[in-house]
Tab-separated table of C-alpha atoms in Angstrom:
chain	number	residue	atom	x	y	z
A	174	UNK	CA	0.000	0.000	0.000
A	175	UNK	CA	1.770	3.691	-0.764
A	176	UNK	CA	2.166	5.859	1.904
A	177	UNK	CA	0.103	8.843	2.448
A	178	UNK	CA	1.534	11.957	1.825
A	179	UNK	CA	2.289	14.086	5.243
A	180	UNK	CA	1.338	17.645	4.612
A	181	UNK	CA	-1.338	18.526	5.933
A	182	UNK	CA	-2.955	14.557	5.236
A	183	UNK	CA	-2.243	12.149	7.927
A	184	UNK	CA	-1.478	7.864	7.625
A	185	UNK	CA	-3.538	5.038	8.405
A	186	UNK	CA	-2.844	4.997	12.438
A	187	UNK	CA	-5.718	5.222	15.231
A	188	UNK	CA	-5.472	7.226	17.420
A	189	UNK	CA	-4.677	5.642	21.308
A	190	UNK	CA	-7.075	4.014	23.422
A	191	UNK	CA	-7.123	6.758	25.732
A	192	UNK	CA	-8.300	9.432	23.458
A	193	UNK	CA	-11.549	7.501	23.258
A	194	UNK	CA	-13.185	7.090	19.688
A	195	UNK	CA	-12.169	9.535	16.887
A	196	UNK	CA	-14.200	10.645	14.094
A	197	UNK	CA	-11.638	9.775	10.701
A	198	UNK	CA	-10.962	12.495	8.810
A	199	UNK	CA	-11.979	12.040	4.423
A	200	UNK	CA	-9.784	9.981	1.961
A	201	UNK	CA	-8.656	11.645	-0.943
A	202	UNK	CA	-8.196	9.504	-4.301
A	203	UNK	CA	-5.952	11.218	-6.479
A	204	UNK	CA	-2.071	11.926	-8.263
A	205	UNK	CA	-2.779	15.434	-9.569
A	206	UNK	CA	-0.296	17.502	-7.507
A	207	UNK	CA	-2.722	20.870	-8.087
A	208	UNK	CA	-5.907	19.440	-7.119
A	209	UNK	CA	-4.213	17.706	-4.393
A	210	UNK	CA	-2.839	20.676	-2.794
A	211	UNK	CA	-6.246	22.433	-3.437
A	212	UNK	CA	-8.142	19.658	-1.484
A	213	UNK	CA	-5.488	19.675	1.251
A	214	UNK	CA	-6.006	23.213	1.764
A	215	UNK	CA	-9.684	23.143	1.598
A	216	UNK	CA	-9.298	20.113	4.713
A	217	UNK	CA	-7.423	22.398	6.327
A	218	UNK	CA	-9.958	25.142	6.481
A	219	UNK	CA	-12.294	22.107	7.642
A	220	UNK	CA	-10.304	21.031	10.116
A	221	UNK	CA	-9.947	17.637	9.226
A	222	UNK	CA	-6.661	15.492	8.426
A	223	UNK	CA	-7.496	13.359	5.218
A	224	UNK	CA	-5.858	10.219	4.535
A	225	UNK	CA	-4.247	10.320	0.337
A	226	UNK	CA	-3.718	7.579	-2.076
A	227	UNK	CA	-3.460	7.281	-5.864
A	228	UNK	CA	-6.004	4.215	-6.397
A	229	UNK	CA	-8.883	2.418	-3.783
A	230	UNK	CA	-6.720	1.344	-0.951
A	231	UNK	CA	-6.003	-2.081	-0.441
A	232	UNK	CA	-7.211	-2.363	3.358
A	233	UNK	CA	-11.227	-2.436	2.617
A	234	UNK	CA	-11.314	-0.283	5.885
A	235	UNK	CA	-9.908	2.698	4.348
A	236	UNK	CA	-12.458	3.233	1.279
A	237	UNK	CA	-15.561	1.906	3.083
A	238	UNK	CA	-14.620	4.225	6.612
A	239	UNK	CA	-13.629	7.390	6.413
A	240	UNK	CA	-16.918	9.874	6.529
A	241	UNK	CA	-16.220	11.106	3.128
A	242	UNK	CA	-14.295	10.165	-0.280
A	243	UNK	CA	-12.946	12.678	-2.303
A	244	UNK	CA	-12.138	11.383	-5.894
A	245	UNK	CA	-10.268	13.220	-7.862
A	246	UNK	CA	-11.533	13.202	-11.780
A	247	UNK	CA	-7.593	11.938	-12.718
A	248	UNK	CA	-8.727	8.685	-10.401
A	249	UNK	CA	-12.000	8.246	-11.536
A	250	UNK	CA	-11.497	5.297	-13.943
A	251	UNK	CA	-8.971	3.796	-11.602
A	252	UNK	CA	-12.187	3.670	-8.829
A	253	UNK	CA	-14.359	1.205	-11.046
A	254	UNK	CA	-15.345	-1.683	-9.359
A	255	UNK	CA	-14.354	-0.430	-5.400
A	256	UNK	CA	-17.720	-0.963	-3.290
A	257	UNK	CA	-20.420	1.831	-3.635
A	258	UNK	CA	-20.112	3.850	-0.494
A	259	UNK	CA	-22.025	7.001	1.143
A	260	UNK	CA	-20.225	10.029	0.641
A	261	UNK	CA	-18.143	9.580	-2.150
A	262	UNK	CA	-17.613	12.569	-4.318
A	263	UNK	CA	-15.977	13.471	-7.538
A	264	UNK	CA	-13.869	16.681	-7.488
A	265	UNK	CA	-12.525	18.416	-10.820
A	266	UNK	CA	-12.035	22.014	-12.569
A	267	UNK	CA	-14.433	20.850	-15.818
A	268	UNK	CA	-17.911	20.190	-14.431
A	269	UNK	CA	-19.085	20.493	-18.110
A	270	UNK	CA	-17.272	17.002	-19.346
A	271	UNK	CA	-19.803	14.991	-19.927
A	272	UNK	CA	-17.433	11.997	-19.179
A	273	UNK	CA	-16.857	12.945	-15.940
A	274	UNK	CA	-20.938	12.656	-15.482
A	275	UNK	CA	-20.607	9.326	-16.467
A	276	UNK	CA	-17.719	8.362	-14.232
A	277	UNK	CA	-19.336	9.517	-11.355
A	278	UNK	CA	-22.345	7.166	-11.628
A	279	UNK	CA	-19.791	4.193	-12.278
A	280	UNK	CA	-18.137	4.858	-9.071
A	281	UNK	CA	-21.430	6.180	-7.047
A	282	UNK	CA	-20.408	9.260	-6.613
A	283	UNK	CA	-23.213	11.366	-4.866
A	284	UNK	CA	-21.883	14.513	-7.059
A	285	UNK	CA	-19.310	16.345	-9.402
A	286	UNK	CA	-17.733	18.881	-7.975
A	287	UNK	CA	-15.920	21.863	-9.860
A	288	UNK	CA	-13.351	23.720	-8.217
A	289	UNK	CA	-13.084	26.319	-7.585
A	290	UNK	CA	-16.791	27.228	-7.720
A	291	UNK	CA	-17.427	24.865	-5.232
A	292	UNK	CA	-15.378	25.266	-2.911
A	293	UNK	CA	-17.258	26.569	-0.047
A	294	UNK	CA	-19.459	23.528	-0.574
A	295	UNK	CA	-16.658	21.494	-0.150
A	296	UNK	CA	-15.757	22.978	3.123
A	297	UNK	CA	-19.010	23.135	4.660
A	298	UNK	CA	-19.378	19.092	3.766
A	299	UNK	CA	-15.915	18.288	4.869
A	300	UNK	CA	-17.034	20.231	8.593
A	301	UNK	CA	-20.164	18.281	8.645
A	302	UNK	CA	-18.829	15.093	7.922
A	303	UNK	CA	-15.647	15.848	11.237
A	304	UNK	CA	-18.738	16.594	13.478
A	305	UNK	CA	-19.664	13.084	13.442
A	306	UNK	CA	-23.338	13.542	13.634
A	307	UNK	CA	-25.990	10.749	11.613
A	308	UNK	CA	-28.431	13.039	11.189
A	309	UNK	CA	-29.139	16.512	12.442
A	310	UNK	CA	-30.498	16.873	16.479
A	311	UNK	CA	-34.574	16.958	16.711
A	312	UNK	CA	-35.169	21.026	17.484
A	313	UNK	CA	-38.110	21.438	19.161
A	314	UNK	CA	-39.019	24.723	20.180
A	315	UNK	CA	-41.851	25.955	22.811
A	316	UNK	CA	-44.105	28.889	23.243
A	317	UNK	CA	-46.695	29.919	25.636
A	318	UNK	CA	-49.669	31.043	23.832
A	319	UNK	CA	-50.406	33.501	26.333
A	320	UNK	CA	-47.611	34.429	28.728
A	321	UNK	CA	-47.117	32.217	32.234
A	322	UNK	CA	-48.494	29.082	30.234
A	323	UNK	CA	-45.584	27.019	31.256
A	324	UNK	CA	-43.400	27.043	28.218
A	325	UNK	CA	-39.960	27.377	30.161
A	326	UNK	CA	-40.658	25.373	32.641
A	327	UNK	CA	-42.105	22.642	29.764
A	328	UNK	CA	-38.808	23.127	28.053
A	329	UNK	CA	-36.521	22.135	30.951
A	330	UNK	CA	-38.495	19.190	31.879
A	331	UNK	CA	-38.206	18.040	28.258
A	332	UNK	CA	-34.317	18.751	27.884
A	333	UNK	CA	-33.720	16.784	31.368
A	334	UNK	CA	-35.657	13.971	30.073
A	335	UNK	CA	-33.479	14.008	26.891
A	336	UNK	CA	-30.584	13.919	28.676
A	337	UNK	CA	-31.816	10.885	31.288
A	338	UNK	CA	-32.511	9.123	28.275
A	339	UNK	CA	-28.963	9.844	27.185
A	340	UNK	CA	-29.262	12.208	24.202
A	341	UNK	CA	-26.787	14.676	23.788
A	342	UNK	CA	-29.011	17.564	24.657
A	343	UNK	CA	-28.319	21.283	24.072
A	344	UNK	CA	-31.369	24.221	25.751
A	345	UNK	CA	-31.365	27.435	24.290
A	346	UNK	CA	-32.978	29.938	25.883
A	347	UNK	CA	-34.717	32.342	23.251
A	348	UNK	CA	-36.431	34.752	25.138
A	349	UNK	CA	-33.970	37.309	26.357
A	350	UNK	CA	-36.442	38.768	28.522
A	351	UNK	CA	-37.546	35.615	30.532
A	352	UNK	CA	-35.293	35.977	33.161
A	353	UNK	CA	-32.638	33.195	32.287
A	354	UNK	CA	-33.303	29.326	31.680
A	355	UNK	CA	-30.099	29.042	33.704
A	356	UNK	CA	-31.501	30.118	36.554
A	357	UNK	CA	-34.634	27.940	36.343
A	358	UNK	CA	-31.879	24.817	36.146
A	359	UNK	CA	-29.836	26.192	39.126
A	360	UNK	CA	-27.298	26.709	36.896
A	361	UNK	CA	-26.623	30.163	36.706
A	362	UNK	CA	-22.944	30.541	38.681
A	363	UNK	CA	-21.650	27.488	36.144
A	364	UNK	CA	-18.931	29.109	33.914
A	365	UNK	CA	-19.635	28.928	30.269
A	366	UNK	CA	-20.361	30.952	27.073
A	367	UNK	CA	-24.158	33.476	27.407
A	368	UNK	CA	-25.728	34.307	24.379
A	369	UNK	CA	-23.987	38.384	24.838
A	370	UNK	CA	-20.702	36.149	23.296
A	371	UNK	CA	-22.280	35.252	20.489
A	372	UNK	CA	-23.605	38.666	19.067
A	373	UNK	CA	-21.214	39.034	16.466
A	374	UNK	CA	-20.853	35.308	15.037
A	375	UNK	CA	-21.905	34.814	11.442
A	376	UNK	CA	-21.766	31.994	9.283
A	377	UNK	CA	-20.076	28.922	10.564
A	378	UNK	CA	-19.644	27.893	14.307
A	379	UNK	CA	-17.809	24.615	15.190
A	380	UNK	CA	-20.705	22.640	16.711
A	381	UNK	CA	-17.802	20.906	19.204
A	382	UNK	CA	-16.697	23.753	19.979
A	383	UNK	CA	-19.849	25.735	20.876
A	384	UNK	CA	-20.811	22.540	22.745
A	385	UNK	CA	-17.898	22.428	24.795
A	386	UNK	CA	-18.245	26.326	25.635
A	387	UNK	CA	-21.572	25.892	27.293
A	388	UNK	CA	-22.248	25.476	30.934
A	389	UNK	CA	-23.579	22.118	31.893
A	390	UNK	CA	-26.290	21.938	34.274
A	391	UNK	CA	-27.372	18.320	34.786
A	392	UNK	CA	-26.409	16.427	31.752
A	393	UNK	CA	-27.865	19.390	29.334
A	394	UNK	CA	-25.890	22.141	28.220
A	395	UNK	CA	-27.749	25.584	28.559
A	396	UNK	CA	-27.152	28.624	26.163
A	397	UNK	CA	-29.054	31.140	28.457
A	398	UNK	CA	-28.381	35.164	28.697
A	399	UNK	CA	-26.401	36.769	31.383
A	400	UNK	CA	-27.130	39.447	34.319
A	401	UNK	CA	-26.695	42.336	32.348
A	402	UNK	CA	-30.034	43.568	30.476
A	403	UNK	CA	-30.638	41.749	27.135
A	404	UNK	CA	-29.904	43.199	23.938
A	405	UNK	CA	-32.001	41.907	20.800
A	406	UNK	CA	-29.543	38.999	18.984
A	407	UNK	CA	-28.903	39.572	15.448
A	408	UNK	CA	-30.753	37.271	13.308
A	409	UNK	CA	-26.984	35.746	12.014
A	410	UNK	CA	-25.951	34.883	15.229
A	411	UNK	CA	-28.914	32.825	16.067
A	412	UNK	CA	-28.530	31.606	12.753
A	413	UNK	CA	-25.142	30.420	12.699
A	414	UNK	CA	-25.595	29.008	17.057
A	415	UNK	CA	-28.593	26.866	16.247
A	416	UNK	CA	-27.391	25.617	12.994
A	417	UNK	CA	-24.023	24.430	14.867
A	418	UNK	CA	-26.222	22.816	17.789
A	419	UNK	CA	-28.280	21.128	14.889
A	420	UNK	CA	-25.374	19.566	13.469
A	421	UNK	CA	-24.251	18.253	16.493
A	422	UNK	CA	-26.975	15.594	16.427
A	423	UNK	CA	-29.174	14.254	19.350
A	424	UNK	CA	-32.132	17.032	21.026
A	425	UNK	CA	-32.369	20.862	21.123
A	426	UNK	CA	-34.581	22.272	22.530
A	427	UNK	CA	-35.611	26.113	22.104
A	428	UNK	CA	-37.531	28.554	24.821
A	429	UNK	CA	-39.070	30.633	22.413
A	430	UNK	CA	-40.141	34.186	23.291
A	431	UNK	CA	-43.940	35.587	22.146
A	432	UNK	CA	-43.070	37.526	19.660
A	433	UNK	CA	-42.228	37.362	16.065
A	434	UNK	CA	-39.117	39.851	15.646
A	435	UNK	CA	-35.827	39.039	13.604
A	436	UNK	CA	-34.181	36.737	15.716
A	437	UNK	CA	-37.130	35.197	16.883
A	438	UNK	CA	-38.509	34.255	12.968
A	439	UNK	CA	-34.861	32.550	12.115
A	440	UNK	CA	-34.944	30.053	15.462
A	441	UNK	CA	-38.788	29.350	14.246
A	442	UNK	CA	-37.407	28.479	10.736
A	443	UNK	CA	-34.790	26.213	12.293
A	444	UNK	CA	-37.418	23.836	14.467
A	445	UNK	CA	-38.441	20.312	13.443
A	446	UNK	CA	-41.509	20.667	15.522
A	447	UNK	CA	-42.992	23.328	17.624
A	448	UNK	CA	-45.313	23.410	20.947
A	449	UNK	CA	-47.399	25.941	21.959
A	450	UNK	CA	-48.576	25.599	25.398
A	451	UNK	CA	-51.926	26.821	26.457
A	452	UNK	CA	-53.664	26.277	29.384
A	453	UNK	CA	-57.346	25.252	29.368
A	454	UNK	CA	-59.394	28.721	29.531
A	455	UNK	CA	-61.115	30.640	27.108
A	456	UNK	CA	-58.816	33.761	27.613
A	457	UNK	CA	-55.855	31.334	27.020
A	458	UNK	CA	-57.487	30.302	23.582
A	459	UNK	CA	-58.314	33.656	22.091
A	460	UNK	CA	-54.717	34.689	22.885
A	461	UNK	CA	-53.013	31.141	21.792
A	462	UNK	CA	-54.713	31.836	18.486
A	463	UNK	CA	-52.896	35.429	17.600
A	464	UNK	CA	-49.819	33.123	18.093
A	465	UNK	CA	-51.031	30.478	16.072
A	466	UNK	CA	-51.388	33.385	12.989
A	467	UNK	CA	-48.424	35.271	14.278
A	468	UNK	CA	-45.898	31.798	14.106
A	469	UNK	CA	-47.270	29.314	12.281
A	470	UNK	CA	-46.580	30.050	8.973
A	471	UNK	CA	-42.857	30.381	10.341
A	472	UNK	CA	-42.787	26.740	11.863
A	473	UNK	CA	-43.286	23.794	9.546
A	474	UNK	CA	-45.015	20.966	12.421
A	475	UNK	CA	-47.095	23.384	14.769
A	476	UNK	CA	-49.063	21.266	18.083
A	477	UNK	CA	-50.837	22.290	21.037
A	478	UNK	CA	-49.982	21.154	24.402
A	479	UNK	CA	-52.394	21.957	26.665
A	480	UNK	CA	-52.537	22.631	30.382
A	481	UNK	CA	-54.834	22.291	32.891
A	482	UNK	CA	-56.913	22.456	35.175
A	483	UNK	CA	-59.492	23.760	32.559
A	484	UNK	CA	-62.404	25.490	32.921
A	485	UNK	CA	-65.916	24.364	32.741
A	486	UNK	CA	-66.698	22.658	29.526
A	487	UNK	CA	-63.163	22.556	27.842
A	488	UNK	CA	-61.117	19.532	27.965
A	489	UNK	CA	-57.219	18.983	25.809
A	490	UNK	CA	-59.495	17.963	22.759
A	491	UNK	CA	-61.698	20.551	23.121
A	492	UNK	CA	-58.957	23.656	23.225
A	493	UNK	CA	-56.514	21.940	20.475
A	494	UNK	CA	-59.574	21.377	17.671
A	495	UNK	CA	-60.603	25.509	18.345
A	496	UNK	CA	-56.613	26.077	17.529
A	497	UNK	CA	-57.576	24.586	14.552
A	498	UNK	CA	-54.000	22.173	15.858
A	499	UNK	CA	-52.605	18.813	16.232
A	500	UNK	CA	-52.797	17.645	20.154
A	501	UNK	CA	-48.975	16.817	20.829
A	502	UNK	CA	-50.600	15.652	24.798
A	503	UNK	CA	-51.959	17.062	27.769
A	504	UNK	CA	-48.987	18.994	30.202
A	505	UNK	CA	-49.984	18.123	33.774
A	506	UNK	CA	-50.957	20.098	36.308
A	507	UNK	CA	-48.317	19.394	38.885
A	508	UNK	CA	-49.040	22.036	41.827
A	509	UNK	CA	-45.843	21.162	43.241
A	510	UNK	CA	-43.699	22.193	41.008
A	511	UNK	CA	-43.489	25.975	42.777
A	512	UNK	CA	-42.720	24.308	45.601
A	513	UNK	CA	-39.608	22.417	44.034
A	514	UNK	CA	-37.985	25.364	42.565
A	515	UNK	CA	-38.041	26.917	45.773
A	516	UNK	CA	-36.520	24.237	46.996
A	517	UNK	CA	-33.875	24.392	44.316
A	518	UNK	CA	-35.581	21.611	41.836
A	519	UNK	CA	-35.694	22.484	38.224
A	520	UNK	CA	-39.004	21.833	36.997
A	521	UNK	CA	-39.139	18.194	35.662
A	522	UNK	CA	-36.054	16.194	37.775
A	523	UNK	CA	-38.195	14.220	39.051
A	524	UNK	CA	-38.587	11.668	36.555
A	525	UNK	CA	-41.617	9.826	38.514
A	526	UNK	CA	-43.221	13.258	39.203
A	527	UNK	CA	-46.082	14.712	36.223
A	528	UNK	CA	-44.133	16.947	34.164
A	529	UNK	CA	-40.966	13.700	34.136
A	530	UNK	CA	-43.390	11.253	33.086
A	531	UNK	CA	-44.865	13.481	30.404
A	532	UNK	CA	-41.526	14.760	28.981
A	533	UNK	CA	-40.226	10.959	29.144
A	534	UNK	CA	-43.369	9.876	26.885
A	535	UNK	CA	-42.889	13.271	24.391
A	536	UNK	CA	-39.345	11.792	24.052
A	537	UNK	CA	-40.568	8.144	23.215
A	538	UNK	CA	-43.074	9.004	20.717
A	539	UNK	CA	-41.063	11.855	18.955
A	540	UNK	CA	-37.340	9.985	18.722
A	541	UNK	CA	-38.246	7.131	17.002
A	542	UNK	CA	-37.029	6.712	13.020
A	543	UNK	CA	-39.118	9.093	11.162
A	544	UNK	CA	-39.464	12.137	13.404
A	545	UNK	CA	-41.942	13.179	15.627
A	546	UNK	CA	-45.064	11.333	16.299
């Protein structure tokens, strides 16, 4: 087997048992020198360490493995025959040769790509690939639909029951004026990154990185706001942070504030599924359903949760069919959990308690292959 070449690309080795498992970084099939360098340098803006060779590798690990496989169009006819793989991808400078169309379905390439048009595409795949992730984390985000409904306190009982269930599990708080999901965990003297050191981020965050910059309160990591008063975040920066919690795979979940303003619009457009909480009164309704027309043509999968106790004549049924909305369950009244958070126990810790055994079901129902249920 030839050696891989060192700059920048590293050799077949594992890394040691005590660094625990490692994501590989691509393979790279090619012996043009130019569009060698080109892909090394595009890695390195990535972040990754590819592994090179001239044909398929010999060791069947190292073509079926890695996350990606960059062919190179000078390699394309030398790929023939290797075992059709996820991820592969041919890489040239003439996306107009209609051979090259026809070598990439021999090989099962997923697509051409021409450089350098393409290389920020290349980038962004080669990140996505080093995060590791099968499939992007289930956002769900949560609004009251009139305000003390019980969304934040329905958000961290659902992102603790993520994380006893072993998800990795990431809780943004979106409402900079809802006094600080942080401090409804007990977490808010854990160092960490607030959403104030975001402000100016645009375009791509390192979803390890912002991961590991977040303080974690009982298995979840929060992205809350800090003491000092809340200034509106820029529609970018909420942008780029959820995107990078997204890729990360596993749960987020999103506080969402009532209101439809920049920011606010941009973490709608990034949820899987959204819950609006309501509790079971007529005054609750009429205001649940200015935020049904305010956010739901901003959320793709819109439910209601609702809340008792309820007042005479309405049941969940009842107060989800005059939303005109999917019932996504009924949020227990629990009149104990005041009484817990003075006693310094985030709402839903309890796993046997209402709000646990409701979150625990959400999470059965709604991470199963498919989506939400």
């Amino acid at each position: 087997m030839e050696t891989s070449r060192t700059s920048g690309a590293r050799g077949t080795t594992c890394g040691s048992a005590a660094e625990g498992p490692r994501r590989g970084g691509p393979l790279i099939v090619t012996e043009d020198l130019g569009l060698l360098d080109d892909l090394l340098r595009l890695c390195a803006a990535a972040g990754v360490e590819p592994e090179v060779h001239h044909r398929v590798p010999e060791r069947r690990a190292s073509w079926t493995d890695p996350p990606l496989v960059l062919v190179g169009d000078d390699a394309a006819a030398r790929c023939r025959g290797a075992v059709r793989r996820p991820g592969t991808l041919l890489v040239g400078r003439d996306r107009d040769d209609p051979e090259l169309w026809r070598l990439a379905v021999e090989i099962g390439a997923e697509s051409v790509l021409s450089l350098p048009a393409a290389e920020g595409l290349l980038v962004d795949r080669l990140a996505d690939a080093a995060e590791g992730a099968d499939r992007p984390a289930l956002t769900v985000g949560v609004v009251g639909g009139r305000g003390g409904a019980g969304a934040s306190t329905l958000a961290c009982g659902l992102a603790l029951a993520a994380a006893r269930a072993g998800h990795r599990t990431l809780l943004v708080d979106g409402d900079p004026l809802g006094g600080g999901l942080d401090v409804l965990l007990g977490g808010e003297r854990e160092e960490g990154r607030r959403w104030p050191d975001f402000a100016t981020s645009k375009g791509r965050l390192a979803g390890g990185a912002l991961e590991e910059s977040l303080p974690s309160v009982r298995g979840v990591r929060v992205l809350s706001w800090g003491r000092d008063p809340a200034a509106p975040m820029p529609p970018e920066a909420v942008r780029s942070v959820l995107a990078a919690a997204r890729r990360r795979g596993g749960v987020v979940v999103v506080d969402l504030p009532r209101g439809a303003d920049p920011a606010a619009v941009e973490a709608l457009a990034q949820l899987d599924l959204g819950l609006l909480v309501v509790p079971g009164e007529l005054r609750a309704v009429a205001a649940a359903h200015r935020m049904v027309s305010t956010i739901g043509p901003a959320v793709r999968d819109l439910r209601a949760v609702v809340r008792g106790p309820y007042a005479a004549g309405l049941d969940e049924r009842w107060v989800a069919d005059a939303l005109r909305l999917p019932l996504a369950g009924e949020f227990p009244y629990d009149p104990g959990i005041v009484a817990d958070q003075d006693a310094g126990m985030p709402p839903g810790a309890e796993p046997r308690g209402p709000l646990g055994r409701f979150c625990t079901a959400f999470w059965e129902r709604a991470l199963v292959p498919g989506g939400p249920a």
